[in-house]
mmCIF file of C-alpha atoms in Angstrom:
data_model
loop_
_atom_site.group_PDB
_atom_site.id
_atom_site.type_symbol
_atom_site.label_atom_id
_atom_site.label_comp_id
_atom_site.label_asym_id
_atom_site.label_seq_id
_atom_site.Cartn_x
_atom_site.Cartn_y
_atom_site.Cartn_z
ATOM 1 C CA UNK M 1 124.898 125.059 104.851
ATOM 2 C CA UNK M 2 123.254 123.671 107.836
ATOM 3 C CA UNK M 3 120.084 125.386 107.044
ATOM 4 C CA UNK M 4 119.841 124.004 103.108
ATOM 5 C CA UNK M 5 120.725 120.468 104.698
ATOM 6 C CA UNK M 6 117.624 120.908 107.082
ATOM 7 C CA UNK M 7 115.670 122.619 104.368
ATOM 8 C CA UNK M 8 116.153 119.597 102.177
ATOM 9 C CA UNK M 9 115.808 116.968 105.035
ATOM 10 C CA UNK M 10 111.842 118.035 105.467
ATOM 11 C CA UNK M 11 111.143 117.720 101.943
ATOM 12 C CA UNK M 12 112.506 114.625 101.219
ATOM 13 C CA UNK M 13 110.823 113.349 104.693
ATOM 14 C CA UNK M 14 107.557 114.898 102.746
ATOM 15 C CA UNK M 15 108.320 113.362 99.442
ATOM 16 C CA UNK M 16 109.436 110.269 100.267
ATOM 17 C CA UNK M 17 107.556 109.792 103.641
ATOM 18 C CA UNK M 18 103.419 109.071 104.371
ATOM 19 C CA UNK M 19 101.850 110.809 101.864
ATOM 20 C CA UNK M 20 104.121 109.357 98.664
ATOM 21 C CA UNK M 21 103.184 106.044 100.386
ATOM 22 C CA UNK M 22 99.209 106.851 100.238
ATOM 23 C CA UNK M 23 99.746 107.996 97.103
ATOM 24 C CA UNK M 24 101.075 105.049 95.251
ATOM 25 C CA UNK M 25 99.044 102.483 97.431
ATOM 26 C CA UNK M 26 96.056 105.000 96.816
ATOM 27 C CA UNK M 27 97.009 104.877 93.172
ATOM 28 C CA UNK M 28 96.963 101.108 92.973
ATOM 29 C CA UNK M 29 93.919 100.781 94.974
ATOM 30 C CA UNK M 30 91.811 103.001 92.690
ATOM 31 C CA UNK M 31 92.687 101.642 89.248
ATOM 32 C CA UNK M 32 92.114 98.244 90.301
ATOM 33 C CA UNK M 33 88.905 99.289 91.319
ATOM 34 C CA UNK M 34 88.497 101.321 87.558
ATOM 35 C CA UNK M 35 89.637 97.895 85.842
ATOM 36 C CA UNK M 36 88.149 95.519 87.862
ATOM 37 C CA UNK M 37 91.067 93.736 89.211
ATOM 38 C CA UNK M 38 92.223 92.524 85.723
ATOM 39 C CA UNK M 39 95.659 91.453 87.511
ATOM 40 C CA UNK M 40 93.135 88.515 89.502
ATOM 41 C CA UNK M 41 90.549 87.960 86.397
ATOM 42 C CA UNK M 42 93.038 87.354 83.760
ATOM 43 C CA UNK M 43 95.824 85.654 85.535
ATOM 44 C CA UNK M 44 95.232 82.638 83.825
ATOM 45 C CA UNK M 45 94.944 84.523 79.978
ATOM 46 C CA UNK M 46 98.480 85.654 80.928
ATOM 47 C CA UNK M 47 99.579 82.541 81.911
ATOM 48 C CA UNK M 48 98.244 80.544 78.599
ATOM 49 C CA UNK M 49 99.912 83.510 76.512
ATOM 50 C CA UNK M 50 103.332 83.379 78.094
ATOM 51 C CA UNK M 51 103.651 79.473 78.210
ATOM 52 C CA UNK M 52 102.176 79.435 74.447
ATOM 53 C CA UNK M 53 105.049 81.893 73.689
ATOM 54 C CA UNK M 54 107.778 80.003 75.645
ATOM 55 C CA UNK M 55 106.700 76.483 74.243
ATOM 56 C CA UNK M 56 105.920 77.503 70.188
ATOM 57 C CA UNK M 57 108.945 77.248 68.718
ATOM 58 C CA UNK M 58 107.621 78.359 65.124
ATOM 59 C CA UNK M 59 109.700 81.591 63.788
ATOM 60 C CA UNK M 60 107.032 82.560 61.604
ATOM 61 C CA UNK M 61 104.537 84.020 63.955
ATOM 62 C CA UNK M 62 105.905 86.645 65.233
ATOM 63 C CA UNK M 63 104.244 88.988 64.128
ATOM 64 C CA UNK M 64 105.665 92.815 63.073
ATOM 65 C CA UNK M 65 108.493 92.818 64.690
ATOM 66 C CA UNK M 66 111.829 90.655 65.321
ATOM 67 C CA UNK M 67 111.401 89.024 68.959
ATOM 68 C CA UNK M 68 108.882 86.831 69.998
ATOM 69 C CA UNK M 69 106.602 87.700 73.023
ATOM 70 C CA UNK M 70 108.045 85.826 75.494
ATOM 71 C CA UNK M 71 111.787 87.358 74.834
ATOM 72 C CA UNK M 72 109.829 90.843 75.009
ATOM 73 C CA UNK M 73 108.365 89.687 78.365
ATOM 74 C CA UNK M 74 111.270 88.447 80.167
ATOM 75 C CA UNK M 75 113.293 91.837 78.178
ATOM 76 C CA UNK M 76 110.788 94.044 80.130
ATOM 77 C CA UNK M 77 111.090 91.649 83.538
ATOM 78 C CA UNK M 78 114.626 92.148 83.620
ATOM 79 C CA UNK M 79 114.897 96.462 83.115
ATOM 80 C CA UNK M 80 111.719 96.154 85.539
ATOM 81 C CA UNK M 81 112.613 94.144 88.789
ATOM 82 C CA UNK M 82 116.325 94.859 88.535
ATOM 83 C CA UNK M 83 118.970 94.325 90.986
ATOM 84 C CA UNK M 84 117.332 97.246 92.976
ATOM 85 C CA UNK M 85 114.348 94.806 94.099
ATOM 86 C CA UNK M 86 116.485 92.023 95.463
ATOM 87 C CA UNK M 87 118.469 94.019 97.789
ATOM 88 C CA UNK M 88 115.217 95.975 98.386
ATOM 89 C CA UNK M 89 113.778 93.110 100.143
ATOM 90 C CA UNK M 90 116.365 91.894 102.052
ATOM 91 C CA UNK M 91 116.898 95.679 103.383
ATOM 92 C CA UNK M 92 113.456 95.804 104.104
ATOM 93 C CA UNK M 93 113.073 92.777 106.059
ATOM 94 C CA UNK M 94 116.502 93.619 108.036
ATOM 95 C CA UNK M 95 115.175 97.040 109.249
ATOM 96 C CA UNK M 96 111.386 95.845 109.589
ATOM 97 C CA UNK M 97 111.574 92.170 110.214
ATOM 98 C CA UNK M 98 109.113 89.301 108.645
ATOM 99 C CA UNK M 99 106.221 91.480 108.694
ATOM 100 C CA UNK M 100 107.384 93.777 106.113
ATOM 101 C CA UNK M 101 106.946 91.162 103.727
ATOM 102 C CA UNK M 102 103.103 90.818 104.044
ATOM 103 C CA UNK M 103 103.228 94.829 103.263
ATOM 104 C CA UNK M 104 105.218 94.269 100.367
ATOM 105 C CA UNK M 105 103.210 91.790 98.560
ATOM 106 C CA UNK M 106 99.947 94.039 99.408
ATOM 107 C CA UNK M 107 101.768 96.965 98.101
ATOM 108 C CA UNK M 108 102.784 94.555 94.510
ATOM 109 C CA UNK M 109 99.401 93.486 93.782
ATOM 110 C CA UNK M 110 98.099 97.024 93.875
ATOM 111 C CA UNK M 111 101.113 98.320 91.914
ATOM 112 C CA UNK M 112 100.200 95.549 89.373
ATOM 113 C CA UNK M 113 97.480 97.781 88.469
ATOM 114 C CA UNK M 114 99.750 100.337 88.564
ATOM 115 C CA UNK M 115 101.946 98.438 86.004
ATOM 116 C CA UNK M 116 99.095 97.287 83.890
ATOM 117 C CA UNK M 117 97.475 100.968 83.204
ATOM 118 C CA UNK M 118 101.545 102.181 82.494
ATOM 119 C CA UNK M 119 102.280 99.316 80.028
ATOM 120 C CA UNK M 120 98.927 100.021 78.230
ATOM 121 C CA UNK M 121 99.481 103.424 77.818
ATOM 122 C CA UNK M 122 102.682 103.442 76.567
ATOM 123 C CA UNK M 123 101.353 100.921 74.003
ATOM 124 C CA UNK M 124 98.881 103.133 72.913
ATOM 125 C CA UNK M 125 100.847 106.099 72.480
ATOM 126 C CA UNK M 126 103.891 105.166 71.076
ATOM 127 C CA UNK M 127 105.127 105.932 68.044
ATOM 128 C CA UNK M 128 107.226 103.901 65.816
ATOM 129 C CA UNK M 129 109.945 105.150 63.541
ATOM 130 C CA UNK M 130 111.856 103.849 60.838
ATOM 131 C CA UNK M 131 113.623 101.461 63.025
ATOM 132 C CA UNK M 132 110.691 100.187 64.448
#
């Protein structure tokens, strides 16, 4: 039993160690490159579109389907930073200190990218049933 336990301790030291790091970060780093740092260009298009969906109060542009943009957004927000975030950082800043703060944000805006190409291509291949 002792063997399978050690077993398993160096792979998820492997998984979950350096090189899954370098990999996401990696990830980030290179589509943001590919896009051309969308999540800095259009900041302020996704700003206009998400106060333009908070403030119009006018059913009737929707659109296809029954919720309004904003409602989708803040729908998505909530499965996507979770409970698992909040106690995330305050782990993270008890075992590391201050200073693992600045490597959290750098990590975020790279995994915006991240976000960004995931979103898009689930939008692009999805396919709707007769539900919607």
């Amino acid at each position: 039993m002792t063997a399978i336990m050690e077993f398993l301790d160096i792979i998820n030291a492997f998984v979950w160690g350096p090189p899954m790091m370098i990999m996401l970060v990696g990830t980030g780093i290179f589509l943001t490159l590919r896009i051309g740092g969308k999540q800095f260009t259009k900041i302020g298009y996704g700003w206009k579109l998400l106060l333009k969906g908070l403030l119009n109060k006018d059913l009737d542009q929707r659109g296809e389907g029954e919720i309004t943009p904003f409602q989708s957004l803040t729908s998505v927000l909530a499965a996507t930073i979770g409970n698992g975030n909040i106690a995330g950082v305050a782990t993270a800043v008890a075992a590391g200190g201050p200073g693992a703060l600045v490597w959290m944000w750098i990590t975020a805006v790279f995994g915006m990218a991240t976000k960004l190409g995931e979103a898009t291509l689930g939008v692009k291949y999805r396919v709707k049933d007769k539900d919607g």
